[in-house]
XYZ file of C-alpha atoms in Angstrom:
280
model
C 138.438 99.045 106.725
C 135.792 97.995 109.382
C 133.399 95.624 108.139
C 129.682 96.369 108.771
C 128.180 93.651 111.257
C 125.163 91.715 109.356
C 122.840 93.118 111.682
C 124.126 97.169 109.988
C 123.168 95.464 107.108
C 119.889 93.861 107.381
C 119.196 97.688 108.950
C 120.180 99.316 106.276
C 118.719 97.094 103.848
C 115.775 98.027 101.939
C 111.987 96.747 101.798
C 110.249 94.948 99.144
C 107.003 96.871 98.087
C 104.756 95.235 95.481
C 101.777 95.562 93.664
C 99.846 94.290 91.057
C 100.357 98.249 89.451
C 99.802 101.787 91.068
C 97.167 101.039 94.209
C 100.234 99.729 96.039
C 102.044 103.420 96.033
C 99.274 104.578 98.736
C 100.954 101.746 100.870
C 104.721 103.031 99.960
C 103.535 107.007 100.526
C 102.137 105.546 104.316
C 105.506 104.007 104.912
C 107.545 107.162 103.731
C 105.307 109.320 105.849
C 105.622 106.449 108.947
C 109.462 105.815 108.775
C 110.890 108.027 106.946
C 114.171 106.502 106.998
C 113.341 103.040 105.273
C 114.847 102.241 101.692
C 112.111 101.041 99.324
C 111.746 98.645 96.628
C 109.103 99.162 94.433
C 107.950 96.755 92.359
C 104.227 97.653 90.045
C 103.003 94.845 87.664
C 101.770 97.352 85.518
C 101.883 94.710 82.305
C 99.420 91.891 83.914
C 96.841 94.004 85.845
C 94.226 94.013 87.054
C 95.036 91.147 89.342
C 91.330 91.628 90.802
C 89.999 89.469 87.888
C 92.575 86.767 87.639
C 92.554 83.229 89.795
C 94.354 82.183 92.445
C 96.911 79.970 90.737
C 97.603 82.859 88.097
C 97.909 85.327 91.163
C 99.778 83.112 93.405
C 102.790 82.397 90.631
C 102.819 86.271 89.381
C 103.698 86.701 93.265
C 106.173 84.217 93.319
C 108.096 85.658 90.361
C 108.058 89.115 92.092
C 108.749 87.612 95.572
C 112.426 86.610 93.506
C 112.680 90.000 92.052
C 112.901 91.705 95.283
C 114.858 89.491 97.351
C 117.568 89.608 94.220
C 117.878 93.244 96.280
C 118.756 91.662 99.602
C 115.571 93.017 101.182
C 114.544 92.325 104.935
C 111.019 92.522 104.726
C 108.131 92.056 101.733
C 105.051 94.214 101.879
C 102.330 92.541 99.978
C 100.749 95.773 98.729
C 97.775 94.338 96.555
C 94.864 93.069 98.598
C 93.862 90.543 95.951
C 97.412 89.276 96.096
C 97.366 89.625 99.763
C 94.204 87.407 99.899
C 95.366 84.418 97.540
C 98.944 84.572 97.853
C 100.551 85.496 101.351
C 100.658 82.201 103.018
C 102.090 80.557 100.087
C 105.029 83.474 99.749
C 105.234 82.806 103.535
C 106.569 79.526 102.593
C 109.088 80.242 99.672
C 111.219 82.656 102.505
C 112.711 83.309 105.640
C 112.026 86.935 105.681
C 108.968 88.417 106.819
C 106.141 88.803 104.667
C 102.977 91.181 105.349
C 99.822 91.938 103.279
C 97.275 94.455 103.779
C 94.480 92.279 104.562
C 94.983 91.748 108.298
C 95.848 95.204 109.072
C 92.945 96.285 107.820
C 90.521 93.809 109.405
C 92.252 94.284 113.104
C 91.219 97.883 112.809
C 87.800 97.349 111.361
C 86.979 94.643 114.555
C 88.238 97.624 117.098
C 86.502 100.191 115.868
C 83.126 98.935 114.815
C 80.304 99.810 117.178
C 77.225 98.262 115.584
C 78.867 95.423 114.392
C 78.171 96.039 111.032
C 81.286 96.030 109.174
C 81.315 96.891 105.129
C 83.920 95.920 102.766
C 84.634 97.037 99.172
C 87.421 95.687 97.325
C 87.794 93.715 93.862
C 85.452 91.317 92.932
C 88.658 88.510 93.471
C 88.953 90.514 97.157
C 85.163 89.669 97.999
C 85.260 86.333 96.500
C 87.970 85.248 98.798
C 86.275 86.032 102.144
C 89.778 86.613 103.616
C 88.536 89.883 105.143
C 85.772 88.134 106.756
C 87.981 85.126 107.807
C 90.143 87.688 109.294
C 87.766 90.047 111.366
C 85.860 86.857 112.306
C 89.032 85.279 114.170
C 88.943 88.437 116.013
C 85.287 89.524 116.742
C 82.634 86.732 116.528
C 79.673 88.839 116.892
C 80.693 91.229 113.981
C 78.498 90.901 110.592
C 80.477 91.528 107.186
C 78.627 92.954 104.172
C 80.877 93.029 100.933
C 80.995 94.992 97.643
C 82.739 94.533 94.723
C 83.424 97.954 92.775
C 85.170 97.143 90.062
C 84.599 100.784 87.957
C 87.034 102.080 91.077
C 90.329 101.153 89.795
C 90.260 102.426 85.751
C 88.395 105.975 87.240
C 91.424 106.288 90.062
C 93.541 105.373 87.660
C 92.125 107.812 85.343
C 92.925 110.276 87.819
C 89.196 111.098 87.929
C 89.296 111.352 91.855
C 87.370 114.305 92.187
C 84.757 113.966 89.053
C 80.940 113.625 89.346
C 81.409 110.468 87.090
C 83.250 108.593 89.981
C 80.527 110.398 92.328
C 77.897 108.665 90.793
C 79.378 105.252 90.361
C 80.157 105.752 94.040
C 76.642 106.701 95.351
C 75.306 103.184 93.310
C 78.010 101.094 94.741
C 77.205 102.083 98.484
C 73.340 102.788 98.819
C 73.070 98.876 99.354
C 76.005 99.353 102.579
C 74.121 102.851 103.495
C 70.885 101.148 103.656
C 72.215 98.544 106.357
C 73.228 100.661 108.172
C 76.722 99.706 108.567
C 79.373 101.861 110.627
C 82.988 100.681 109.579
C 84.093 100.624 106.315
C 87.391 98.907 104.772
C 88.706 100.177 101.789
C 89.454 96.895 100.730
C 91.634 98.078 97.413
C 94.970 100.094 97.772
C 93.735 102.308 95.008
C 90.234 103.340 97.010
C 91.978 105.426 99.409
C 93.045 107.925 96.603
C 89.299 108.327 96.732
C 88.399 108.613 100.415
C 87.068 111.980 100.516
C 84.187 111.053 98.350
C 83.689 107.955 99.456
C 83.302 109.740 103.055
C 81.179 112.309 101.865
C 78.722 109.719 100.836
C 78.888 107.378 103.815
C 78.426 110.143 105.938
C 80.060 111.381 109.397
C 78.830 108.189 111.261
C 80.881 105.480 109.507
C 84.481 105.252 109.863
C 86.208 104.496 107.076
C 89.471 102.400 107.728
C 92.518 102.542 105.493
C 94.627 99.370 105.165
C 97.262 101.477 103.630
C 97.778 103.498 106.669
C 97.118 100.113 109.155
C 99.907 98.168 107.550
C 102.625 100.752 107.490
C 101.641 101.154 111.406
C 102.053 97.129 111.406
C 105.345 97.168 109.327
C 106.675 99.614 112.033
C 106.069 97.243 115.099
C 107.455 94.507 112.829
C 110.742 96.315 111.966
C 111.082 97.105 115.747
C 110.116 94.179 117.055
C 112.995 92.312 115.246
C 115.405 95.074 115.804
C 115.255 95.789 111.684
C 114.119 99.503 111.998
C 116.680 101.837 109.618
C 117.960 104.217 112.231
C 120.333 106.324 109.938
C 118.979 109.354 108.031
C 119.530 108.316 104.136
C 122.302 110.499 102.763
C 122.054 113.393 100.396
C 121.490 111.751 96.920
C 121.175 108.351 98.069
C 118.912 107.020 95.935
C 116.244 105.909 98.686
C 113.666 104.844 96.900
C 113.912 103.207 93.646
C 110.600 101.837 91.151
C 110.393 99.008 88.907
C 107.511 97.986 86.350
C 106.620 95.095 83.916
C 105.638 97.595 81.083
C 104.592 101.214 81.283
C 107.711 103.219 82.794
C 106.183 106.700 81.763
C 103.130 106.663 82.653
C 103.871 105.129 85.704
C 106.144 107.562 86.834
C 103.463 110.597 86.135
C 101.054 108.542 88.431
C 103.122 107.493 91.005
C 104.434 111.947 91.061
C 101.106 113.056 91.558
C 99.917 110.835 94.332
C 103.993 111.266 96.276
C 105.152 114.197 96.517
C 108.409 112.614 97.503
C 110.213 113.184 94.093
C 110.333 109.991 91.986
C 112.912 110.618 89.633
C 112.476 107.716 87.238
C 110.910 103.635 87.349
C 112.646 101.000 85.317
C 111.076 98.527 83.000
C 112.394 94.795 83.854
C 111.398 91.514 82.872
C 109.369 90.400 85.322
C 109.103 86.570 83.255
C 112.916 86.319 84.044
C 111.991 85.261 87.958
């Protein structure tokens, strides 16, 4: 038998997805849609969330534990799919491995810094998110003469995850949330929360046709492409019939998990697993 070179394998090898519970799986359905023929990970830590609310040091070792978790799976890279987690944990996962680790946060910001005309740049996120400043750290390396105006929305995440997406409730709580970023007339906005873009056509709707919303969802799965290529990682075999491409993991919640996760990716998720994520 011919054995694989190590460079086969880190190809073939799958990458780490996590999240603090379901917002991360509009960052996995960007990198299905983007390269198709990665393996995924995905871990959701549906028992300790919100993550938005919690403090650095809490965030920081929950994201160590699940950093373990998915390189027990041999993956090449780590997508930090939680922008709270992305804001108070990346540099210190950085540190604890060798593989690469991205978050959503810089994506996001590099787009927001192209795009903006006005220089008015909006963010809404978790109040954790906002409190960080990351974004504005970020866009600020990049574009000096940019302003950043930022919004917690914290009644965002329980109506997404109520699956009231299209509901005059989440209409409402949507219009008070942005008048403030309407009335300053900004022209960029980051959806600063990896459950918001589940939302985007109301959000839109009431920003209007001038402001350009930007997705970090979509912006890192363009960045994890470059990555993968760049270090000569990308997955160029088509998975084989009944591989099991994509597999899900939870802290707590398998069930209800799985009937989010099938009605925001329509790319058949056939069950999620329940581990232990205290174990790590």
């Amino acid at each position: 038998m011919i054995q694989q070179s190590s460079s086969v394998l880190q190809k073939n090898a799958p990458i780490g997805v996590f999240d603090s519970g379901v917002g991360g799986l509009t960052v996995a359905r960007e990198i299905m849609r983007q390269i198709p023929n990665e393996k995924i990970i995905y871990f959701g830590d549906t028992a300790r969330v919100p993550y938005g609310s919690k403090s650095k040091e809490t965030v920081t070792r929950f994201s160590k534990q699940i950093l373990r978790f998915l390189q027990s799976y041999q993956v090449k890279t780590i997508v930090v799919a939680c922008n709270t987690a992305s804001a108070y944990a990346l540099e210190e996962l950085e540190k604890e491995t060798d593989i690469p680790v991205i978050g959503v946060l810089k994506p996001g910001a590099k787009t927001a810094a192209e795009v903006t005309k006005n220089g008015r740049i909006g963010v809404i996120a978790t109040e954790a998110t906002i409190g960080s400043q990351m974004y504005s750290k970020y866009i600020k390396e990049l574009n000096k003469q940019v302003t950043i105006y930022g919004k917690a929305c914290p009644l965002f995440v329980p109506l997404v995850e109520e699956g009231l997406w299209q509901d005059p409730v989440t209409d409402e709580i949507a219009k008070r949330y942005l008048t403030e970023l309407i009335d300053i007339d900004i022209d960029t906005l980051i959806l600063g929360c990896t459950h918001y873009p589940l939302i985007r056509s109301t959000l839109g709707r009431i920003m209007g046709d001038n402001v350009t919303l930007v997705n970090p969802a979509y912006e890192t799965a363009r960045e994890l492409k470059e990555l993968l290529i760049s270090k000569n990682l990308l997955n160029d075999e088509v998975p084989k019939l009944g591989e099991n491409q994509y597999q899900f993991y939870v802290s707590d919640g398998a069930d209800k998990f799985k009937t989010f996760a099938n009605s925001i990716i329509k790319y058949g998720i056939l069950s999620a697993k329940t581990i232990n994520i205290e174990q790590y």
